[in-house]
mmCIF file of C-alpha atoms in Angstrom:
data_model
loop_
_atom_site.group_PDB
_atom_site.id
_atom_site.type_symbol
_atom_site.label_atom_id
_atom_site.label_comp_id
_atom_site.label_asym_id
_atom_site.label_seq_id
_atom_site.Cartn_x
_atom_site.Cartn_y
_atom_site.Cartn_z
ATOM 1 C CA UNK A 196 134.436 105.546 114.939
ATOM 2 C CA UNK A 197 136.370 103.079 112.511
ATOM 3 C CA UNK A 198 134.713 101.457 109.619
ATOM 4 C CA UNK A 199 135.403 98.176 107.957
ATOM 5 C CA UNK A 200 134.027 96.199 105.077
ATOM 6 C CA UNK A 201 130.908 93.898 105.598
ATOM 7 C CA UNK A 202 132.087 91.434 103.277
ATOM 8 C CA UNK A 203 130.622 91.051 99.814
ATOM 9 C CA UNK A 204 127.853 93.640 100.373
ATOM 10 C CA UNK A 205 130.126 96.601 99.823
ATOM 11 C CA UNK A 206 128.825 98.140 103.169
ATOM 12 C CA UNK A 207 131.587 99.838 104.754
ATOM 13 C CA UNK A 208 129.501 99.836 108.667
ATOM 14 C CA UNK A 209 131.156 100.833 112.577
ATOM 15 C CA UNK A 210 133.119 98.695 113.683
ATOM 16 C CA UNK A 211 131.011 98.820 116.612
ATOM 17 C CA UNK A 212 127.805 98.564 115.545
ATOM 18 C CA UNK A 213 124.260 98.122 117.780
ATOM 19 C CA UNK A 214 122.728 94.661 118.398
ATOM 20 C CA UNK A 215 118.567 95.269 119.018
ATOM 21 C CA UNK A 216 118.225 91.904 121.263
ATOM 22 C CA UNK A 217 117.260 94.618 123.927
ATOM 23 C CA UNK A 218 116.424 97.422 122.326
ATOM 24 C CA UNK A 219 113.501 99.598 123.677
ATOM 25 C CA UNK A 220 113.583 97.657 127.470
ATOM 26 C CA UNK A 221 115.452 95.095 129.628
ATOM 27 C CA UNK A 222 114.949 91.138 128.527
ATOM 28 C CA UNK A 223 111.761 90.497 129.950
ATOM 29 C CA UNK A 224 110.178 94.286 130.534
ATOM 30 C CA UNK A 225 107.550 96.127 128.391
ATOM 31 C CA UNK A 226 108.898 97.314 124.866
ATOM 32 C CA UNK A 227 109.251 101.721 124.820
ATOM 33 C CA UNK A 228 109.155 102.976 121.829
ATOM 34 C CA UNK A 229 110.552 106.634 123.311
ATOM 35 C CA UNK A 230 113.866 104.770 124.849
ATOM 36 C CA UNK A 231 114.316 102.610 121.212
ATOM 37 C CA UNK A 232 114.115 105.822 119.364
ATOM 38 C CA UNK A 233 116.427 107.617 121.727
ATOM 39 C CA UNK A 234 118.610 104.570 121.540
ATOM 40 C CA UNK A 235 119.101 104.152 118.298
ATOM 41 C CA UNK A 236 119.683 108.105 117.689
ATOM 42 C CA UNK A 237 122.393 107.974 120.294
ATOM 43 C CA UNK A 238 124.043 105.553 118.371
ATOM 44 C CA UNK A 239 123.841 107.321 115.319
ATOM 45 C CA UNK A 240 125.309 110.039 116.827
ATOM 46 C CA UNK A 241 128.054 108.433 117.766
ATOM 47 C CA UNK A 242 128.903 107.154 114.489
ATOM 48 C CA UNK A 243 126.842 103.792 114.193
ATOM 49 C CA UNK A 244 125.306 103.159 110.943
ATOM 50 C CA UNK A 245 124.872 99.379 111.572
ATOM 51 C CA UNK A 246 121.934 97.365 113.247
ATOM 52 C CA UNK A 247 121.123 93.745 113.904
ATOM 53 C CA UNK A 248 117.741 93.187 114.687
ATOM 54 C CA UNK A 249 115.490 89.739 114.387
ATOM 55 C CA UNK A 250 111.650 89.221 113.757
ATOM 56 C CA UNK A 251 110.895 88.474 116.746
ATOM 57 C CA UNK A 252 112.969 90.820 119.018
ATOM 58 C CA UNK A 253 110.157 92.086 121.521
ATOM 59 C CA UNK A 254 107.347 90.727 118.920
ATOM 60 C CA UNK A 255 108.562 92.973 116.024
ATOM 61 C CA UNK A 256 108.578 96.369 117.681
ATOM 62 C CA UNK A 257 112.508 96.458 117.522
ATOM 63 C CA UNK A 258 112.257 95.479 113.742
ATOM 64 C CA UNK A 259 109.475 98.155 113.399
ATOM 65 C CA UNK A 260 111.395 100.843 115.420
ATOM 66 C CA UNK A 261 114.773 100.112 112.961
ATOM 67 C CA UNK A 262 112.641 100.145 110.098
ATOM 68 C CA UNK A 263 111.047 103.234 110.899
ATOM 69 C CA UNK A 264 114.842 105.107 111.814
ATOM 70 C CA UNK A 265 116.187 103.378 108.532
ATOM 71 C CA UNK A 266 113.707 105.683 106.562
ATOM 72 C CA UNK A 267 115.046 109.204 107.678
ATOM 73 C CA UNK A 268 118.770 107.839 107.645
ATOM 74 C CA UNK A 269 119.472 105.760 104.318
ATOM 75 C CA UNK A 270 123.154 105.670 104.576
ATOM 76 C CA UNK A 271 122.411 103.180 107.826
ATOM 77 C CA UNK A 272 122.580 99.472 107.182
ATOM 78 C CA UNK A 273 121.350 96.811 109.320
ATOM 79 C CA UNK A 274 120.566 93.128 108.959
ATOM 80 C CA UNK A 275 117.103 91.297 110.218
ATOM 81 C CA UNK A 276 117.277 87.905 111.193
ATOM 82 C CA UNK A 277 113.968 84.944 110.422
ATOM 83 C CA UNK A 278 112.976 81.674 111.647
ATOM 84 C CA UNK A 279 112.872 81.671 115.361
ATOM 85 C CA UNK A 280 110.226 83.848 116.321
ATOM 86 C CA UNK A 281 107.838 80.754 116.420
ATOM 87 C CA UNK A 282 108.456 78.606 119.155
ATOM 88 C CA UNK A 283 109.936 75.750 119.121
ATOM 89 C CA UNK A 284 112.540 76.347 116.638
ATOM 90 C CA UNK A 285 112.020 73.633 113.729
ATOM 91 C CA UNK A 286 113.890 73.327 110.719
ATOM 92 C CA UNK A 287 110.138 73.385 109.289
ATOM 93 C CA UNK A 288 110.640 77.371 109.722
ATOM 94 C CA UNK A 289 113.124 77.407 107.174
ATOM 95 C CA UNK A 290 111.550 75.836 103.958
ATOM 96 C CA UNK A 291 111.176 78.134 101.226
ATOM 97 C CA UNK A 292 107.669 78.929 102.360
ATOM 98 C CA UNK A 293 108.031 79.598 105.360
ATOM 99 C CA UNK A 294 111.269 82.116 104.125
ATOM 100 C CA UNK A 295 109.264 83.507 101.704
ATOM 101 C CA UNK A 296 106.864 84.233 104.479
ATOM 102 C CA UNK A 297 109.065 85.525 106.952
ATOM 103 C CA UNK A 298 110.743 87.817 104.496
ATOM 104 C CA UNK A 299 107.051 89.263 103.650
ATOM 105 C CA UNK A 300 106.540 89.730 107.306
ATOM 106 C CA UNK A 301 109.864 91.455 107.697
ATOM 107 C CA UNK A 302 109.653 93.780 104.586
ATOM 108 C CA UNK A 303 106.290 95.140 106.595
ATOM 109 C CA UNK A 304 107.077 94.957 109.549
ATOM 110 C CA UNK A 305 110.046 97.348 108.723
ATOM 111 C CA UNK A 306 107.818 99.352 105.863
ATOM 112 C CA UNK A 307 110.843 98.870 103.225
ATOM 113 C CA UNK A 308 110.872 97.560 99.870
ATOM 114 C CA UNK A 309 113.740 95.638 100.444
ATOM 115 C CA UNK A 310 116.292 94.338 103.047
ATOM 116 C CA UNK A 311 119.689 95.101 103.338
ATOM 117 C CA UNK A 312 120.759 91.481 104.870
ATOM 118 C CA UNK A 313 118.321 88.391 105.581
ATOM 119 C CA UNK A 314 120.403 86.317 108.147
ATOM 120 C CA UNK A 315 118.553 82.542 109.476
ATOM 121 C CA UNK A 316 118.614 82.543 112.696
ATOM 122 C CA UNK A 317 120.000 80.200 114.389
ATOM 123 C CA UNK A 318 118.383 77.127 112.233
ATOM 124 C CA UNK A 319 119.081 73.507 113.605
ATOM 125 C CA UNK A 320 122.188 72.051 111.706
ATOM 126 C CA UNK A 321 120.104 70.168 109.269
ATOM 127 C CA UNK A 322 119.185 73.337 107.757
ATOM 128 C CA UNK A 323 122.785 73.723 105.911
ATOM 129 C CA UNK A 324 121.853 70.589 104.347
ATOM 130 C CA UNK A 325 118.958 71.738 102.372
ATOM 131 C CA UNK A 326 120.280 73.853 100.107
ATOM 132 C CA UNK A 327 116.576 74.674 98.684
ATOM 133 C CA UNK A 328 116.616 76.719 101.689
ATOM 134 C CA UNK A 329 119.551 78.996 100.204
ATOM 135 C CA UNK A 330 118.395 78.665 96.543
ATOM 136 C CA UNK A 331 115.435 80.394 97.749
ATOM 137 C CA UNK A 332 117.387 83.219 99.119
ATOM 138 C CA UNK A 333 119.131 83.018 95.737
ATOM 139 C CA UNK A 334 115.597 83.891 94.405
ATOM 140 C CA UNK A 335 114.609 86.279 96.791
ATOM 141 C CA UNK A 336 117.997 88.792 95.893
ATOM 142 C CA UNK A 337 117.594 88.465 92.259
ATOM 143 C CA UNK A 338 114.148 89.460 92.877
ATOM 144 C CA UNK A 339 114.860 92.753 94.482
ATOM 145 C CA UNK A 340 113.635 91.490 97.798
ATOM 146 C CA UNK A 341 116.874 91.109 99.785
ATOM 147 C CA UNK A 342 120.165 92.520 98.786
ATOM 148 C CA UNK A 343 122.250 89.992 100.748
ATOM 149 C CA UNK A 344 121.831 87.030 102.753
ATOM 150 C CA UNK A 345 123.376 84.907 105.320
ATOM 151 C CA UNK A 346 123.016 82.686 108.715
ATOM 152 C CA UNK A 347 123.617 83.585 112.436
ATOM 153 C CA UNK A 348 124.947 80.335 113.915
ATOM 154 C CA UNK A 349 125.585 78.670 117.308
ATOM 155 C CA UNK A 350 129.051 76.239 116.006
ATOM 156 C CA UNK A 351 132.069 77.269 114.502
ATOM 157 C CA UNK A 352 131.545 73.807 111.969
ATOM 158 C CA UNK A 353 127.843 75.553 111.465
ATOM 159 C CA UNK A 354 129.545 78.718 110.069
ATOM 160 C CA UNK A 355 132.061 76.320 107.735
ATOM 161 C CA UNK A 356 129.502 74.810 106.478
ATOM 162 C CA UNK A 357 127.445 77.953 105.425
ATOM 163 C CA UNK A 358 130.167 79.161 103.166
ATOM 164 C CA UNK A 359 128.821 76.489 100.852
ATOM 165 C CA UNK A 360 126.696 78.605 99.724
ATOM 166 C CA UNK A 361 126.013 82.768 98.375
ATOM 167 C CA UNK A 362 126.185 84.168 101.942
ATOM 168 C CA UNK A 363 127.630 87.356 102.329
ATOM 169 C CA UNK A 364 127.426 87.619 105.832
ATOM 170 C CA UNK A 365 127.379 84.816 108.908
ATOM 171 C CA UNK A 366 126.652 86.500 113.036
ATOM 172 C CA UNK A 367 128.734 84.131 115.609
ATOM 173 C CA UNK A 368 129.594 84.411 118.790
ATOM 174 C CA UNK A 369 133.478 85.365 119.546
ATOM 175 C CA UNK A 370 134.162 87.036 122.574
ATOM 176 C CA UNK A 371 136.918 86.243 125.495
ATOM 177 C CA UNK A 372 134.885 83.321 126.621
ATOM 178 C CA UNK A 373 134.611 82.332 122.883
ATOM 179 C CA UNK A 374 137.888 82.067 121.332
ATOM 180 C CA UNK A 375 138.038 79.016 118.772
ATOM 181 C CA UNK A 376 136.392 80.771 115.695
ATOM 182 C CA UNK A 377 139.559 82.777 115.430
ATOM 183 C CA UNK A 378 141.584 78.770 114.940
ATOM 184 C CA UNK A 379 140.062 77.945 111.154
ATOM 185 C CA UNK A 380 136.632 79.931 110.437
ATOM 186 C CA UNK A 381 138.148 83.353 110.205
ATOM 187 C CA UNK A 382 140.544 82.504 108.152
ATOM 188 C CA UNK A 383 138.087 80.286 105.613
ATOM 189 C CA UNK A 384 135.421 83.345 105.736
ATOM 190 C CA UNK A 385 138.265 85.933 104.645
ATOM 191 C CA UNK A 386 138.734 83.773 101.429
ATOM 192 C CA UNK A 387 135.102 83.473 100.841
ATOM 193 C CA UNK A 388 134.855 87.769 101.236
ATOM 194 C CA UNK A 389 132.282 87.001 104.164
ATOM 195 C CA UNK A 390 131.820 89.283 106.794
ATOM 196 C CA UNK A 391 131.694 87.972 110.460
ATOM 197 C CA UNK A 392 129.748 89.881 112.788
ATOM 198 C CA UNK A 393 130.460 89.070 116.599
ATOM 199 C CA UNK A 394 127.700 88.323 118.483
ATOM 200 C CA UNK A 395 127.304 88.024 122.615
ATOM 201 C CA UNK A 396 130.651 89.840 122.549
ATOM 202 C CA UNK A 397 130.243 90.596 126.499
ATOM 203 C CA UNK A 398 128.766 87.074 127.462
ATOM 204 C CA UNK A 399 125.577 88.679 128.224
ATOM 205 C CA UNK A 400 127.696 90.635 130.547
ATOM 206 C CA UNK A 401 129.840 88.629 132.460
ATOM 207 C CA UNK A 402 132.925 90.711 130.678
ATOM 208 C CA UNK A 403 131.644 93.559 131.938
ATOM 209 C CA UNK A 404 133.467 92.722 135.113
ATOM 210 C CA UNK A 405 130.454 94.068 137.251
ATOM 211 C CA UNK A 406 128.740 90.660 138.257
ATOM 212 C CA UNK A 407 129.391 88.656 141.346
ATOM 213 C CA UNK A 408 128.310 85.704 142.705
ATOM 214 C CA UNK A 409 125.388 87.123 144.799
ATOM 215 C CA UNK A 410 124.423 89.342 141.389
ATOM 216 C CA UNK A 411 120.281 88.148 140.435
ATOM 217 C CA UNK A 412 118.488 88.604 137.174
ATOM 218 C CA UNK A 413 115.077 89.037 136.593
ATOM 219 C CA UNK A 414 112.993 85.877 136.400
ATOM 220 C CA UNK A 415 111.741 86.518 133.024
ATOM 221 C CA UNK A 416 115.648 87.043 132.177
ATOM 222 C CA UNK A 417 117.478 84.484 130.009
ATOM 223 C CA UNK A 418 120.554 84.893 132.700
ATOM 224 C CA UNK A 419 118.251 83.203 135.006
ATOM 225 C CA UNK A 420 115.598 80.744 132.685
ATOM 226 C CA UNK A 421 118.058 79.610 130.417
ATOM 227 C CA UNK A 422 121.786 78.726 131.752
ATOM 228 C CA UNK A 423 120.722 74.995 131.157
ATOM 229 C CA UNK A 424 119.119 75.658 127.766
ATOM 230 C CA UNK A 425 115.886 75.629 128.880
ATOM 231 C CA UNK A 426 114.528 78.235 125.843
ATOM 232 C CA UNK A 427 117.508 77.785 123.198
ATOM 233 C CA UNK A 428 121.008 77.167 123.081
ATOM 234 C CA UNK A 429 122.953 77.184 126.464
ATOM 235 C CA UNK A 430 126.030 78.967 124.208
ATOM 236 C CA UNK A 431 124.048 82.009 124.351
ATOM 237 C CA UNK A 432 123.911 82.742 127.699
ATOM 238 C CA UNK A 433 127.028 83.542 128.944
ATOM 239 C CA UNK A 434 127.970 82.473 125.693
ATOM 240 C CA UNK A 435 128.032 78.742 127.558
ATOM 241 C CA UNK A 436 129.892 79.555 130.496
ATOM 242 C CA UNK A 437 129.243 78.392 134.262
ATOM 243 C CA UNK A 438 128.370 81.671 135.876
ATOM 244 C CA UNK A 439 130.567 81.562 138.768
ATOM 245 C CA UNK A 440 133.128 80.243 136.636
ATOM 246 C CA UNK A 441 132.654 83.478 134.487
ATOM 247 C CA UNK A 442 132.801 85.417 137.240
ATOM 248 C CA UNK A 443 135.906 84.662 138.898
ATOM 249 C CA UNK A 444 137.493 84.808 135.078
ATOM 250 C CA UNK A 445 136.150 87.806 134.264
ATOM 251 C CA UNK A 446 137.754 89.253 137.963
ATOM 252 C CA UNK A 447 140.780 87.526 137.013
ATOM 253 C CA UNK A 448 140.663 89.488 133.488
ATOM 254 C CA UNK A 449 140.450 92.782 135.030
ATOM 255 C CA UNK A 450 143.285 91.978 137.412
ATOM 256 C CA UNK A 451 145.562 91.001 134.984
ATOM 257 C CA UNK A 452 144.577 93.217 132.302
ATOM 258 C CA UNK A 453 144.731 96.199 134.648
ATOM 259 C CA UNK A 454 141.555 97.521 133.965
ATOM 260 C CA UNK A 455 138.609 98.744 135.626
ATOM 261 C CA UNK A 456 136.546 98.961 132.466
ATOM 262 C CA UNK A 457 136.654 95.775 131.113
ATOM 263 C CA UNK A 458 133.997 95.943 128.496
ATOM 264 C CA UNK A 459 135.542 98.550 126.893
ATOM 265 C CA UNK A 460 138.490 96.068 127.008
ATOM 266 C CA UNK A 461 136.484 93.047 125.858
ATOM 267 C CA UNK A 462 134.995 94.569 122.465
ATOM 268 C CA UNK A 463 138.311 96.158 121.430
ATOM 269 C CA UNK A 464 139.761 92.680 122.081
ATOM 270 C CA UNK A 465 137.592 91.428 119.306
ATOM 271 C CA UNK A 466 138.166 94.285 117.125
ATOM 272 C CA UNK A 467 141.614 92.829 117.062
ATOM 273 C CA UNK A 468 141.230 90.607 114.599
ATOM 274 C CA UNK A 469 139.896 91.801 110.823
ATOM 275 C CA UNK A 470 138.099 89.112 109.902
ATOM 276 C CA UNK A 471 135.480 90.581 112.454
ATOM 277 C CA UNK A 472 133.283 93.439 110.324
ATOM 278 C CA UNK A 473 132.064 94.490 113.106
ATOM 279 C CA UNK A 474 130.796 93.415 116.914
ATOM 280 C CA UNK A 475 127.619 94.482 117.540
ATOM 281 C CA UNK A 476 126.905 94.742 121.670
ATOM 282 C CA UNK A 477 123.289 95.319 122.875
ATOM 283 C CA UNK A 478 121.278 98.484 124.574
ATOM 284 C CA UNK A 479 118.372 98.774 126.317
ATOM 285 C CA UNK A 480 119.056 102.889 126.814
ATOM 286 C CA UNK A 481 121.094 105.988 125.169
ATOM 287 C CA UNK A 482 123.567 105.948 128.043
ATOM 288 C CA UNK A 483 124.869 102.413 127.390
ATOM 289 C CA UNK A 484 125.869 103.321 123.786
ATOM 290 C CA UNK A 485 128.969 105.550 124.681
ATOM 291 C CA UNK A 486 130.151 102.695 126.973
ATOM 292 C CA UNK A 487 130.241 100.261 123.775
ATOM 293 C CA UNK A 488 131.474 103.009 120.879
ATOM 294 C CA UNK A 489 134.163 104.041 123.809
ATOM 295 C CA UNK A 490 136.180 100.677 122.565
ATOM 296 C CA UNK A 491 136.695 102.271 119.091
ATOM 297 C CA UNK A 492 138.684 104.568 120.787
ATOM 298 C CA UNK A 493 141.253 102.516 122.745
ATOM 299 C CA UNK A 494 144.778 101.359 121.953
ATOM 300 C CA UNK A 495 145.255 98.158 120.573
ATOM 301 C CA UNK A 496 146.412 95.536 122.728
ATOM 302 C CA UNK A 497 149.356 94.463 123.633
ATOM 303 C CA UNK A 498 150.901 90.776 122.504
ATOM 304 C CA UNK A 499 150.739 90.509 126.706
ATOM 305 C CA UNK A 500 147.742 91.550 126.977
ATOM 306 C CA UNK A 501 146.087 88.999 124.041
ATOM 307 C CA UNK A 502 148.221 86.094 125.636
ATOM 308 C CA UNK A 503 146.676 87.259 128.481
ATOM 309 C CA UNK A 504 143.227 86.342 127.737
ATOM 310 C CA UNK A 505 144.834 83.098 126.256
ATOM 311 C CA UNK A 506 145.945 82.397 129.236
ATOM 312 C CA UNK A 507 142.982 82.763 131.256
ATOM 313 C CA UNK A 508 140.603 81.219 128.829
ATOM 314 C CA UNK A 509 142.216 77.998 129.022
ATOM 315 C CA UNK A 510 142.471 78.292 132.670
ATOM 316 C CA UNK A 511 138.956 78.768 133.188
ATOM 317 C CA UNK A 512 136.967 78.074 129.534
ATOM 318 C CA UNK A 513 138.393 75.664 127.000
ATOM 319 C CA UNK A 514 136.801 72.834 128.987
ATOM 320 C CA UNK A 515 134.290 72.473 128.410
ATOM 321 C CA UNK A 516 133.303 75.670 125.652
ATOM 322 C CA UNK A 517 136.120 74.703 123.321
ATOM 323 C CA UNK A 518 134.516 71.280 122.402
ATOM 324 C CA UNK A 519 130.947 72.194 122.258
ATOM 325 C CA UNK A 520 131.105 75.106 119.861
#
């Protein structure tokens, strides 16, 4: 496992690190506590000292199953994310109350007197205009409460726009499917000493290279209830792609990259680029985490191989992705 710098925070974490979206179970399925613990152990072990988690990942128990791993392993970092576990998603859930609240909720929830990163998560755009929001979090750090603070967005202009303020940290989505952060926002983070972490990074799987078009989801499953953005934005399932579109890409991909394991493949691709701290794929189980810390391990690619996925994405993804994030 490689290490990088997260930014302003001085945390050197993974490179591949572990998002907690499905920690403990499958989207949709009963939360175990036995398969988070195993999970997150497994990653340890392979050299993960990074986790992403949010407030309202399965109703707190992923937040209360890192909090509870942070404790007997202080040299791991992670970052919790507030605001959307109410439904719907207001910019009224990111007032200074209701931060102050959520960052209460969070600290004991997790059992820690402070957190390592406070990320928004996802707020509507509006909320980068209220910059009593961020003042707050201004108030929060100096007051021992958070260490570092920052915004997971949905838009590349989102993420510009954040660097306005004290963030040390802003979560997008960059993957093969998601290529236009890399144009400007990389760049404009790097001279702000922000660290990126890359979110979605396998399109909720569609670069694994395993779906087809017959392939069905669980009802409950975002892949099936939200590919019109039905529950939140469409971006974040399959990171906004057509599915069948995705599909025949992603074949297209492993055809042309000459690889049968294109995941692998797909998170080294973002390691590529070091304005990325770190990517941070999801798992439900201990024996996905060797398939995601596996891309640590692989060659760089080729200039081929990154035109490559050029190619392909604007063959297949540009229009309409391009232009609406």
């Amino acid at each position: 496992m490689n290490y990088r710098k997260f930014g302003k925070t001085g945390f050197n974490i993974s490179e591949v690190s572990l998002g907690t979206w499905q920690l403990g179970g499958k989207w949709g399925l009963p939360f175990s506590q036995q398969d988070a613990e195993a999970t997150l152990a497994e990653a340890y072990g392979q050299g993960v000292n990074f986790f992403d988690t949010a407030d309202g990942y399965q109703n707190g128990a992923s937040e209360r199953a890192v909090g509870q791993f942070i404790k007997t392993h202080p040299d791991v970092h992670f970052t919790t994310k507030i605001g959307r576990k109410e439904e719907p998603l207001t910019a009224d859930h990111f007032t200074p109350a209701s931060i102050d609240r959520y960052v209460e909720e969070s600290l004991k929830n997790m059992g820690l007197d402070t957190l390592d990163m406070v990320l928004l998560h996802c707020p509507p755009t509006q909320v980068l205009y209220q910059p009593e929001t961020f003042f707050e979090l201004d108030r929060l750090q100096q007051q021992g409460k958070i260490r570092n603070y920052g915004v997971s967005v949905e838009k590349v202009e989102e993420g510009i726009k954040t660097l306005d303020y004290n963030v040390a940290g802003i979560e997008i989505i960059f993957n093969m499917f998601r290529l236009r952060p890399a144009k400007l926002f990389f760049e404009l983070a790097q001279q702000h000493d922000v660290g990126i972490l890359a979110r979605v990074p396998l399109a909720s799987g569609l670069l694994s290279g395993k779906y087809t078009a017959d392939t069905k989801f669980a009802p409950e499953d975002h892949r099936t209830n939200n590919r019109d953005g039905q529950h939140f934005d469409k971006g974040e399932t399959f990171s906004g792609v057509d599915y069948l579109t995705g599909v025949k890409a992603a074949n297209e991909l492993k055809q042309r990259l000459g690889t049968d394991q294109l995941a692998a493949t797909a998170l080294r691709y973002i390691l590529m680029y070091d304005a990325v701290s770190a990517v941070i794929p999801g798992a439900s189980n201990p024996t996905q985490i060797e398939r995601n810390t596996a891309a640590a391990d692989l060659a760089p690619l080729t200039a081929d191989q990154m035109a490559v996925v050029q190619d392909v994405y604007d063959q297949y993804i540009k229009n309409p992705v391009d232009y609406l994030w």
